[in-house]
PDB file of C-alpha atoms in Angstrom:
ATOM      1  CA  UNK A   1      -0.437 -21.036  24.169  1.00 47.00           C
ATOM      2  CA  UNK A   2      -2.713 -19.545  25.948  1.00 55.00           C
ATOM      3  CA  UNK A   3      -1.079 -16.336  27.452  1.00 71.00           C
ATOM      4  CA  UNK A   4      -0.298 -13.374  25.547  1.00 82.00           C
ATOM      5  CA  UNK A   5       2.660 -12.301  24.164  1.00 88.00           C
ATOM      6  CA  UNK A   6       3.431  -8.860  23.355  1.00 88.00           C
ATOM      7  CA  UNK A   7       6.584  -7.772  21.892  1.00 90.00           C
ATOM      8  CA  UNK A   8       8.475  -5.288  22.536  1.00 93.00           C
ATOM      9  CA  UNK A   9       6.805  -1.987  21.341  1.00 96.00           C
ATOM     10  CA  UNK A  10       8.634   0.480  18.514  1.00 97.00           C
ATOM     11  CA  UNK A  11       8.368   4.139  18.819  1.00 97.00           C
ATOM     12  CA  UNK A  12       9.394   5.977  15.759  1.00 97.00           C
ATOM     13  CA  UNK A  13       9.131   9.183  14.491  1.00 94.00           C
ATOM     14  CA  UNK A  14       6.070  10.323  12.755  1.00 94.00           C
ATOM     15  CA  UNK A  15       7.727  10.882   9.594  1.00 93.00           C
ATOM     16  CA  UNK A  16       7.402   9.264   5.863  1.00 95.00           C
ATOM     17  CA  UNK A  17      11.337   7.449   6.838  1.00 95.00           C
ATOM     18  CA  UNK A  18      10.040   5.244   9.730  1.00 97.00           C
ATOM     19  CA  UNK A  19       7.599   3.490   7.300  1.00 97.00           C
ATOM     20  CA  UNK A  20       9.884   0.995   6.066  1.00 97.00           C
ATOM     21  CA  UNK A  21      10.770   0.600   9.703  1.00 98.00           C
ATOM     22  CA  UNK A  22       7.569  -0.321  10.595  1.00 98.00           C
ATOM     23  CA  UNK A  23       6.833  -2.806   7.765  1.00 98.00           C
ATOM     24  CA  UNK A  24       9.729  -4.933   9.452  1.00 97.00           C
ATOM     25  CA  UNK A  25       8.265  -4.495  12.917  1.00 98.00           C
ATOM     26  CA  UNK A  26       4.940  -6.179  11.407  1.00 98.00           C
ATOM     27  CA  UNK A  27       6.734  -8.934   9.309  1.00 97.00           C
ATOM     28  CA  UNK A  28       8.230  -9.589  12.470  1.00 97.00           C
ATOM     29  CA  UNK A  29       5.461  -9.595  14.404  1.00 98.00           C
ATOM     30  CA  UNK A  30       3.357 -12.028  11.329  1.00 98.00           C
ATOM     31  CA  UNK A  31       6.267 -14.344  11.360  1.00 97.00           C
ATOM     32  CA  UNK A  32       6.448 -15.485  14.873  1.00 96.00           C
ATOM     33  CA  UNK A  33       1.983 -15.488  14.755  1.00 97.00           C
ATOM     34  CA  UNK A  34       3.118 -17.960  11.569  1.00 96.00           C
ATOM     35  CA  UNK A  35       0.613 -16.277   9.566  1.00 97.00           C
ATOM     36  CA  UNK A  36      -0.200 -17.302   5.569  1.00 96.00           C
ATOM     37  CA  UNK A  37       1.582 -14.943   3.392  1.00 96.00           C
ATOM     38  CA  UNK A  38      -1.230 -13.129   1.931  1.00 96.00           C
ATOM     39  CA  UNK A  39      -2.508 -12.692   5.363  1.00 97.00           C
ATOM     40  CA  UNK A  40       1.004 -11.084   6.700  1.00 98.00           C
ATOM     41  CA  UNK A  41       1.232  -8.863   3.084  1.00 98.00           C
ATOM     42  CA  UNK A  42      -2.404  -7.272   3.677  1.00 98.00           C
ATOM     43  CA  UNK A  43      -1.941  -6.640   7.470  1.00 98.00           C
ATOM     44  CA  UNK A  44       1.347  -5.053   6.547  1.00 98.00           C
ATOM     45  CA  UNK A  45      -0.096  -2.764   3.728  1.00 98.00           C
ATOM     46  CA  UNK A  46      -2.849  -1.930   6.630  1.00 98.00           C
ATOM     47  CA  UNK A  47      -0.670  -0.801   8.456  1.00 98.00           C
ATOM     48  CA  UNK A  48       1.672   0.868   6.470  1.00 98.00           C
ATOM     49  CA  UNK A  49      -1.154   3.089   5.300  1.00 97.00           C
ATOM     50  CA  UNK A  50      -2.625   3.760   8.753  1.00 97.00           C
ATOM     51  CA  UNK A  51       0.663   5.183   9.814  1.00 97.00           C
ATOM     52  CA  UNK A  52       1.131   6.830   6.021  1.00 96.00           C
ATOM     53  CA  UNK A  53      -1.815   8.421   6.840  1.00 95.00           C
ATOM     54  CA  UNK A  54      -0.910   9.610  10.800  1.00 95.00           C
ATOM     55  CA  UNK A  55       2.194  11.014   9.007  1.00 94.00           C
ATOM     56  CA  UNK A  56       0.950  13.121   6.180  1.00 91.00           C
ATOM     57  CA  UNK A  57      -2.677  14.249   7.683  1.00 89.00           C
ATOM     58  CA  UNK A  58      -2.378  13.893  11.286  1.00 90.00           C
ATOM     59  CA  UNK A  59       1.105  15.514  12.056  1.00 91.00           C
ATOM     60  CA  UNK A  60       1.397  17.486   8.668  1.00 83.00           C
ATOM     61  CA  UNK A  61      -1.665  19.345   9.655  1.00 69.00           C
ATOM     62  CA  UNK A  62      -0.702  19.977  12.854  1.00 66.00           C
ATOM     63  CA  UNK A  63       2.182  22.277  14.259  1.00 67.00           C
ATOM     64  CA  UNK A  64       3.534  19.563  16.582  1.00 67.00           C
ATOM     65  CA  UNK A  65       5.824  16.494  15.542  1.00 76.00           C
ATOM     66  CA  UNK A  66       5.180  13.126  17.300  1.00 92.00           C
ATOM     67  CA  UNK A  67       5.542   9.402  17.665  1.00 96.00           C
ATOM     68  CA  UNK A  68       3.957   6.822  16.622  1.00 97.00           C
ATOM     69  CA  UNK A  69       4.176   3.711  18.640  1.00 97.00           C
ATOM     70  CA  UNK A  70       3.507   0.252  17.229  1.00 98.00           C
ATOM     71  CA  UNK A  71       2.925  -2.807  19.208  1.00 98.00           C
ATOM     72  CA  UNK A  72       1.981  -6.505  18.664  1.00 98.00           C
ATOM     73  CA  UNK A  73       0.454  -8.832  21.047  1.00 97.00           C
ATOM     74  CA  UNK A  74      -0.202 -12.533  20.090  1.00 97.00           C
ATOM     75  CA  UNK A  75      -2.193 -15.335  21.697  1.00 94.00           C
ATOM     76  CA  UNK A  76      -3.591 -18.218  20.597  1.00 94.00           C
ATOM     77  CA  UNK A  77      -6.127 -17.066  18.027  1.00 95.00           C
ATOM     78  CA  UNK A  78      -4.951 -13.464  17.107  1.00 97.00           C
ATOM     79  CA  UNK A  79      -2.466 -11.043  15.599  1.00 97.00           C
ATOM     80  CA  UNK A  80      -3.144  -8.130  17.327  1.00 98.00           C
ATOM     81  CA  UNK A  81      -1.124  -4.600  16.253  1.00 98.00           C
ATOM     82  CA  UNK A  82      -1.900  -1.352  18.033  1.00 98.00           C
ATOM     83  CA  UNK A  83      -0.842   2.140  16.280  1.00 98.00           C
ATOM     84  CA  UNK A  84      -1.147   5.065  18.916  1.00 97.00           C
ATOM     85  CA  UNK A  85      -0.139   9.038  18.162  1.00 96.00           C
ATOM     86  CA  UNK A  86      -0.939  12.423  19.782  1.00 94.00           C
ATOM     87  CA  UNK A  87      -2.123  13.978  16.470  1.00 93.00           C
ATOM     88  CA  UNK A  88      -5.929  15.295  16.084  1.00 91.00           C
ATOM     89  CA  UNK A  89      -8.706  13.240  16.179  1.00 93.00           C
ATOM     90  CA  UNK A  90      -8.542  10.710  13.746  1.00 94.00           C
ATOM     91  CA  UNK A  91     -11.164   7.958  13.246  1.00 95.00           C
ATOM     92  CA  UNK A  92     -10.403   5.868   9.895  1.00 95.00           C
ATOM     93  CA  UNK A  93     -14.106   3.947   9.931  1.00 95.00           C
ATOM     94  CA  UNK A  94     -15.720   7.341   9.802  1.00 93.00           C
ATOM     95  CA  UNK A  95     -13.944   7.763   6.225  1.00 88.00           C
ATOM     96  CA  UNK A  96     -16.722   7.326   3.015  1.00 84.00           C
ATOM     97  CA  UNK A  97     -15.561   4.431   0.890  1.00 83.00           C
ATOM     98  CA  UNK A  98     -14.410   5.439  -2.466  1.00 84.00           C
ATOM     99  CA  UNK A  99     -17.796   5.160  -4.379  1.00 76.00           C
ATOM    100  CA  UNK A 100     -16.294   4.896  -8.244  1.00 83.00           C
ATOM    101  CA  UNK A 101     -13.983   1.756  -8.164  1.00 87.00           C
ATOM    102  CA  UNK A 102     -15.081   0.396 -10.777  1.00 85.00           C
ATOM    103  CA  UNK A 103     -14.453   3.917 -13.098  1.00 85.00           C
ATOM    104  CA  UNK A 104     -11.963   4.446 -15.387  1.00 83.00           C
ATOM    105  CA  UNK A 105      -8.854   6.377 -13.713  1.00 83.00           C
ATOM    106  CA  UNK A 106      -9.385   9.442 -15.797  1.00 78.00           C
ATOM    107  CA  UNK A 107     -12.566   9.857 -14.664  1.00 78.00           C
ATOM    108  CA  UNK A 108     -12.196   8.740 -11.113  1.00 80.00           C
ATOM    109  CA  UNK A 109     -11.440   9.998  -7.638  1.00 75.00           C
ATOM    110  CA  UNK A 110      -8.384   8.775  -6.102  1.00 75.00           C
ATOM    111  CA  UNK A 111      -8.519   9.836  -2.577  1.00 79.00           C
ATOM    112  CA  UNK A 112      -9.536   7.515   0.610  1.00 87.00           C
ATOM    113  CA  UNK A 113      -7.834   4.063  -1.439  1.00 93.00           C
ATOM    114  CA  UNK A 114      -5.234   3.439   1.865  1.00 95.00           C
ATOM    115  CA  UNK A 115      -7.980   3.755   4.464  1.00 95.00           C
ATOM    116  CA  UNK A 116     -10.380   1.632   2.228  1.00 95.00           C
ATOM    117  CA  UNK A 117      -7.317  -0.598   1.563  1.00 96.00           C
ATOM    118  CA  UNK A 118      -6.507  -0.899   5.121  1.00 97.00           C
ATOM    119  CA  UNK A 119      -9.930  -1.733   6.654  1.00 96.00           C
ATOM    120  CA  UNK A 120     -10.748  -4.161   4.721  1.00 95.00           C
ATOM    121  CA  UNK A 121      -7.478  -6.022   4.680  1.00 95.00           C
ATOM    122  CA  UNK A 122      -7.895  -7.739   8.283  1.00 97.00           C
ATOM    123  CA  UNK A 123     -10.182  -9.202  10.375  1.00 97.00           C
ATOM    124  CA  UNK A 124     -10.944  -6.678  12.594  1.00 97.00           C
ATOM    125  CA  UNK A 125     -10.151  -2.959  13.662  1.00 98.00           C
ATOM    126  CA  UNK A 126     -11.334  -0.944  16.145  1.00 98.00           C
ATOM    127  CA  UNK A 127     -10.755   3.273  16.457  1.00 98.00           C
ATOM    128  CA  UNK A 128     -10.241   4.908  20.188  1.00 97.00           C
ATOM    129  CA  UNK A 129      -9.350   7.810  21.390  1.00 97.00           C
ATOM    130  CA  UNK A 130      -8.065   7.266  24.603  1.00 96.00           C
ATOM    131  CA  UNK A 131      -5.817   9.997  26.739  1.00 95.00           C
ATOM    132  CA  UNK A 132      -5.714  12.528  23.646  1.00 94.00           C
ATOM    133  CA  UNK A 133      -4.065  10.105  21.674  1.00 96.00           C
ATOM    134  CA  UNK A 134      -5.256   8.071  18.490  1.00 97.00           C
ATOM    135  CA  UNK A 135      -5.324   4.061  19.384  1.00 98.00           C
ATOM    136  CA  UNK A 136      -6.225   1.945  16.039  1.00 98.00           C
ATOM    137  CA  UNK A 137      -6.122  -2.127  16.580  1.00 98.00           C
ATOM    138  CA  UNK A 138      -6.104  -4.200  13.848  1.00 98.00           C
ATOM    139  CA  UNK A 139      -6.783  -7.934  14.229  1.00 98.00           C
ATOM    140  CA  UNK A 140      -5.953 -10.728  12.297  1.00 98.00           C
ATOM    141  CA  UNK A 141      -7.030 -14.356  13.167  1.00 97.00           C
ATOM    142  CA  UNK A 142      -4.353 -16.844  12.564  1.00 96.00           C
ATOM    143  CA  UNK A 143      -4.199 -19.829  10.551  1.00 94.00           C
ATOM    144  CA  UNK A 144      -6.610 -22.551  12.125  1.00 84.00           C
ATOM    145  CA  UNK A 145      -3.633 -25.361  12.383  1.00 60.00           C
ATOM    146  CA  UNK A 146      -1.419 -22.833  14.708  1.00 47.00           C
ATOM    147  CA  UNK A 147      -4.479 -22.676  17.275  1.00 49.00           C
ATOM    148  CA  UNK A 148      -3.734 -25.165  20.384  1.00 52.00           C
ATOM    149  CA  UNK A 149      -6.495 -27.619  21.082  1.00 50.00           C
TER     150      UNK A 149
ATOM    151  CA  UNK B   1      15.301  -4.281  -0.789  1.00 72.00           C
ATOM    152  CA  UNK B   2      16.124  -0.268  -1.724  1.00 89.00           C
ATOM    153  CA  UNK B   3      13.688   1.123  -3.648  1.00 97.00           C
ATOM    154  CA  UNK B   4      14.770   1.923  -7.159  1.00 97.00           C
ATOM    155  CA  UNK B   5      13.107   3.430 -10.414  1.00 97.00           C
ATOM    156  CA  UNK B   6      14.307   3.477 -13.837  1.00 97.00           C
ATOM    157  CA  UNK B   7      13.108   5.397 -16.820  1.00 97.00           C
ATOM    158  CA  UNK B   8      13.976   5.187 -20.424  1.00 97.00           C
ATOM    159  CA  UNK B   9      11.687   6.142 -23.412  1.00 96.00           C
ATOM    160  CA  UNK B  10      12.684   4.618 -26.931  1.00 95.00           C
ATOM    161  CA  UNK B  11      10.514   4.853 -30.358  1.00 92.00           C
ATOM    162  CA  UNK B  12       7.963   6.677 -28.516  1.00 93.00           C
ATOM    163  CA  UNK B  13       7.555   3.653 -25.659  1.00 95.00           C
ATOM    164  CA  UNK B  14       8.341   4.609 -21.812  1.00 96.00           C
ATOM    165  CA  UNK B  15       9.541   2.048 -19.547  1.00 97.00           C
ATOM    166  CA  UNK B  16       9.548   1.877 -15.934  1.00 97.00           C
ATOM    167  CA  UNK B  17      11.763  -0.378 -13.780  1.00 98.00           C
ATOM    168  CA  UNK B  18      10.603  -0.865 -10.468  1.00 98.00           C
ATOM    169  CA  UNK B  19      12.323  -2.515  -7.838  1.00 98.00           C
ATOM    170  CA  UNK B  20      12.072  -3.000  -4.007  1.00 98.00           C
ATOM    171  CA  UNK B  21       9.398  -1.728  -1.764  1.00 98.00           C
ATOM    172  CA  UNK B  22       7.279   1.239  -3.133  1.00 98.00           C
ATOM    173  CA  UNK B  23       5.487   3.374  -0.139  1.00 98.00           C
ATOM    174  CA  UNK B  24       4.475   6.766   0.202  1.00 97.00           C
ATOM    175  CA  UNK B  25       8.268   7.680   1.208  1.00 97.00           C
ATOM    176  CA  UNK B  26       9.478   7.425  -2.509  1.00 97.00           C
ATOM    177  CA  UNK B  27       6.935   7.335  -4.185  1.00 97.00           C
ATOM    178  CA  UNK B  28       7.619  10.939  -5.178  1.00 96.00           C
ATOM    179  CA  UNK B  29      10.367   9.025  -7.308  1.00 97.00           C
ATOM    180  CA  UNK B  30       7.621   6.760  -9.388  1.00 96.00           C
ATOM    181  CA  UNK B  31       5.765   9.822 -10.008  1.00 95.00           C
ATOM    182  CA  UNK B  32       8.678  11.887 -10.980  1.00 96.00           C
ATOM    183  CA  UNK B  33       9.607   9.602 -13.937  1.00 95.00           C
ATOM    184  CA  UNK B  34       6.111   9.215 -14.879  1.00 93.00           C
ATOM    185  CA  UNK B  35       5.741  13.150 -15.499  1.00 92.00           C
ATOM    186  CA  UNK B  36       8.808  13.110 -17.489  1.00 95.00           C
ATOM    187  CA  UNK B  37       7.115   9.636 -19.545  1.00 94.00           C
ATOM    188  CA  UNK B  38       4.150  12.049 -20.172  1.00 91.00           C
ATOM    189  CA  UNK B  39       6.734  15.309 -21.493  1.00 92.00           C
ATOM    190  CA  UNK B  40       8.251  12.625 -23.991  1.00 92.00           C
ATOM    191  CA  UNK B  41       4.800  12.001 -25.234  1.00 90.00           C
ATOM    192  CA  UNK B  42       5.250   8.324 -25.296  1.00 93.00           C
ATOM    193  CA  UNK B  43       2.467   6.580 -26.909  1.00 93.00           C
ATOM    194  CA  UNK B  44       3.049   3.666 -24.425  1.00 95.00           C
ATOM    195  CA  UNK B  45       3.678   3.068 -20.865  1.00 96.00           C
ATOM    196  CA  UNK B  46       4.679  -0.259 -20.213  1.00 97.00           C
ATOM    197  CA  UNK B  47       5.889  -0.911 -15.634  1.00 97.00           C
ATOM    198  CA  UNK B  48       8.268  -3.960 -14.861  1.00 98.00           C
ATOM    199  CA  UNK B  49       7.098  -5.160 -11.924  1.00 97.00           C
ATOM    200  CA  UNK B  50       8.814  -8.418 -11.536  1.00 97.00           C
ATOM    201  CA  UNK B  51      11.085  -7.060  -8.365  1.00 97.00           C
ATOM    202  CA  UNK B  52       8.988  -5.128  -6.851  1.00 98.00           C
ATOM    203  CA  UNK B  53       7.706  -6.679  -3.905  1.00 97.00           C
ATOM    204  CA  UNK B  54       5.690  -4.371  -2.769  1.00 98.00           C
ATOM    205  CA  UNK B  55       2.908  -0.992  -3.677  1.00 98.00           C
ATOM    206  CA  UNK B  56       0.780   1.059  -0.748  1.00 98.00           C
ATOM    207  CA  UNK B  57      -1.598   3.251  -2.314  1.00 96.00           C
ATOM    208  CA  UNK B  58       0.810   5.957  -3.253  1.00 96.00           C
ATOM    209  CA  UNK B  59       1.594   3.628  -5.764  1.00 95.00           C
ATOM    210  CA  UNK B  60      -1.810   3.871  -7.344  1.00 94.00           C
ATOM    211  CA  UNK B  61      -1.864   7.342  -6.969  1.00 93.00           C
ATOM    212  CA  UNK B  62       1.001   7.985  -9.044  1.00 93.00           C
ATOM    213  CA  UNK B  63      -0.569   5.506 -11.882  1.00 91.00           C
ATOM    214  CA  UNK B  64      -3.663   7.251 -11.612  1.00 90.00           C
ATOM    215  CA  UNK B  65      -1.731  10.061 -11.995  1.00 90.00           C
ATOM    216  CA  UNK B  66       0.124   8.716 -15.158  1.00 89.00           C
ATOM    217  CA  UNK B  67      -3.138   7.649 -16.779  1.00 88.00           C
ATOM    218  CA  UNK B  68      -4.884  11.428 -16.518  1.00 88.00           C
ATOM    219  CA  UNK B  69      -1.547  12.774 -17.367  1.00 88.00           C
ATOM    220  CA  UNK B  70      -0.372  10.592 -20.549  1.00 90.00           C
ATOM    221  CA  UNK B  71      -4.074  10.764 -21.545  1.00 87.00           C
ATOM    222  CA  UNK B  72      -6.288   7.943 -21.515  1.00 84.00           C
ATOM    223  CA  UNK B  73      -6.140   6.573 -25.367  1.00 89.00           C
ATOM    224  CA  UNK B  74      -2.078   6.047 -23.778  1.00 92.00           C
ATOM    225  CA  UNK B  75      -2.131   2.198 -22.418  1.00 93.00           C
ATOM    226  CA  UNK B  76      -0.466   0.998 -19.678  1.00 95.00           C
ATOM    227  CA  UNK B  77       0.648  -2.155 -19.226  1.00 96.00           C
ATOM    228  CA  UNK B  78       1.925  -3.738 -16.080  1.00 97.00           C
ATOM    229  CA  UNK B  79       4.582  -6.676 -16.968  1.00 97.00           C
ATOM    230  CA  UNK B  80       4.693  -9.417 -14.113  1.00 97.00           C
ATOM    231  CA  UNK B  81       3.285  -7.996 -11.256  1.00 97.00           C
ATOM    232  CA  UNK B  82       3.126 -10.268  -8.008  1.00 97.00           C
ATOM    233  CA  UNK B  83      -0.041 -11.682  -6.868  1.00 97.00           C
ATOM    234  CA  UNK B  84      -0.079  -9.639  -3.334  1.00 97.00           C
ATOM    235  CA  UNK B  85       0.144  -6.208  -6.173  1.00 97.00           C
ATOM    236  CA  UNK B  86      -2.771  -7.825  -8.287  1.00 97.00           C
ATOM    237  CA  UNK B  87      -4.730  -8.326  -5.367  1.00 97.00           C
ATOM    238  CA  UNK B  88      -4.640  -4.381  -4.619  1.00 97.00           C
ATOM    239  CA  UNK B  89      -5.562  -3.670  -8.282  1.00 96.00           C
ATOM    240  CA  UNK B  90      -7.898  -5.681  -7.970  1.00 95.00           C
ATOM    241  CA  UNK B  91     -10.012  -4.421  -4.871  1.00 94.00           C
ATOM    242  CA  UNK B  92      -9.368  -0.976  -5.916  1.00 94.00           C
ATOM    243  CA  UNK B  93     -10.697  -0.971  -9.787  1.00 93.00           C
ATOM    244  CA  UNK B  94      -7.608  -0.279 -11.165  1.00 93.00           C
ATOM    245  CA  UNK B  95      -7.197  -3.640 -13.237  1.00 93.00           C
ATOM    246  CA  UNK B  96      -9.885  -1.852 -15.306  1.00 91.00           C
ATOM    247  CA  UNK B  97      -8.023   0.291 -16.242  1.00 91.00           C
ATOM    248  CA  UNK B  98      -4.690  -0.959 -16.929  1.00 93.00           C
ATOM    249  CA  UNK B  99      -3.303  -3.966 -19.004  1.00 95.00           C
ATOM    250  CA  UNK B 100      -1.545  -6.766 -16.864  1.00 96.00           C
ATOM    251  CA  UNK B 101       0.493  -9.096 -18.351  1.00 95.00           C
ATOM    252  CA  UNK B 102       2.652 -12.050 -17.013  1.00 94.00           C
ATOM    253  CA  UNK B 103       5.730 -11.388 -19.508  1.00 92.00           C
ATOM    254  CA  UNK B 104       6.766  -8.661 -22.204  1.00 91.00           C
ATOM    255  CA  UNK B 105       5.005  -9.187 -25.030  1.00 88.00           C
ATOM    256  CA  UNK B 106       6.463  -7.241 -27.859  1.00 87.00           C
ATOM    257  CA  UNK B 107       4.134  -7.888 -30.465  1.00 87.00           C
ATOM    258  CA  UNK B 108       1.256  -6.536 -28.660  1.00 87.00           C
ATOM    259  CA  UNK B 109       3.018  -3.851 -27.104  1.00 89.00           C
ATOM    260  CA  UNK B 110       5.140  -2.029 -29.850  1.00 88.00           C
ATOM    261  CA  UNK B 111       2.194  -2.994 -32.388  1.00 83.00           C
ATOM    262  CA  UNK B 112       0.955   0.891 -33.536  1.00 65.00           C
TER     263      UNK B 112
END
């Protein structure tokens, strides 16, 4: 295979309700790429918390409601799934990592654990900003035997 | 799979049922049942994960939340949790901090 293929995109509202939407989108999407389990579980948590986090800082802390459009494109090597909304400015790789991991909860932080989950579930990811709107790609390499000669 | 969550508290041990797929859309629920765990000052709080299939963050949040809550001389164990969940505990410190075990173990749990 070596032409892309990019399914059909999903636009669903940027509310907490069109998470469990987009989970299936990315199983979907990991299914036909024939990716290893664990490999389809952590790009799907990525995800998930990418758009959790559009949702509850992005649009909750601004006065307009918007999309957020998903979209997978596979060729022969890669998994690739775009996220794209018109909230603020929004660059995930610009986030600290959470310092005190290995602290006991009580005495702990909790906050940044989805972005820090995210990024460092996948291959690759890459932040734009591109026609006021957020674009985050995540990449995932598929399995080795799935690769054409 | 619906997410559901199920509380009951008996000789001062709370139990937690979770089933399905646990995001940041219910996890309100999760963290609902594990204020009222703390308010029945439960010495124990033992999570059946065996069905759930799946925890984002706001999952960890709300345990992080039952641990400063409950107090932290109050264990928590985590009964059968998959290996995708253990791998999030995992890379985020919090199997430090909680007890994971494969199956119910009554005689460590209920011991005083």
């Amino acid at each position: 295979m070596d032409e892309q293929n990019a399914m059909k995109s999903l636009v669903v509202p940027g509310d907490l309700d069109a998470l469990a939407t987009i989970r299936r989108y990315v199983q979907a999407a990991a299914e036909q790429a024939s990716l290893e389990k664990q490999q389809a579980y952590r790009l799907g948590l990525a995800v998930d918390e990418l758009a959790t986090n559009i949702v509850t800082h992005g649009y909750a802390d601004s006065a307009a409601a918007g999309t957020i459009e998903v979209q997978a494109t596979i060729d022969a090597r890669t998994l690739k799934i775009t996220l794209e909304d018109t909230a603020h400015p929004f660059d995930p790789t610009q986030q600290d990592t959470p310092a005190d991991l290995d602290m006991p909860l009580d005495e702990r932080g909790i906050g940044g654990l989805g972005i820090f989950l995210a990024l460092n579930g996948i291959d690759d990811f890459t932040y734009e900003r591109v026609d006021n709107r957020n674009r985050n790609t995540l990449v995932v390499y598929r399995p080795a035997s799935e690769v054409s000669p | 799979m619906a997410f559901t969550s199920n509380l009951e508290v008996t000789n001062g041990i709370a139990r937690i049922t979770l089933v399905g797929e646990l995001d940041a859309a219910v996890a309100p629920q999760f963290r609902a049942q594990v204020e009222e765990a703390a308010r029945s000052q439960a010495r124990r709080l033992v999570i059946f994960m065996q069905d759930l299939s799946y925890m984002a963050s706001a999952g960890l949040r709300a345990l992080a939340f039952a641990k400063q809550k409950m107090g932290s001389d109050v264990d928590i164990y985590m009964i059968g949790a998959q290996e995708s969940i253990q791998e999030t505990l995992r890379m985020t410190g919090f199997h430090h901090s909680v007890i994971l075990l494969d199956s119910y173990d009554a005689a460590q749990i209920e011991a005083i």
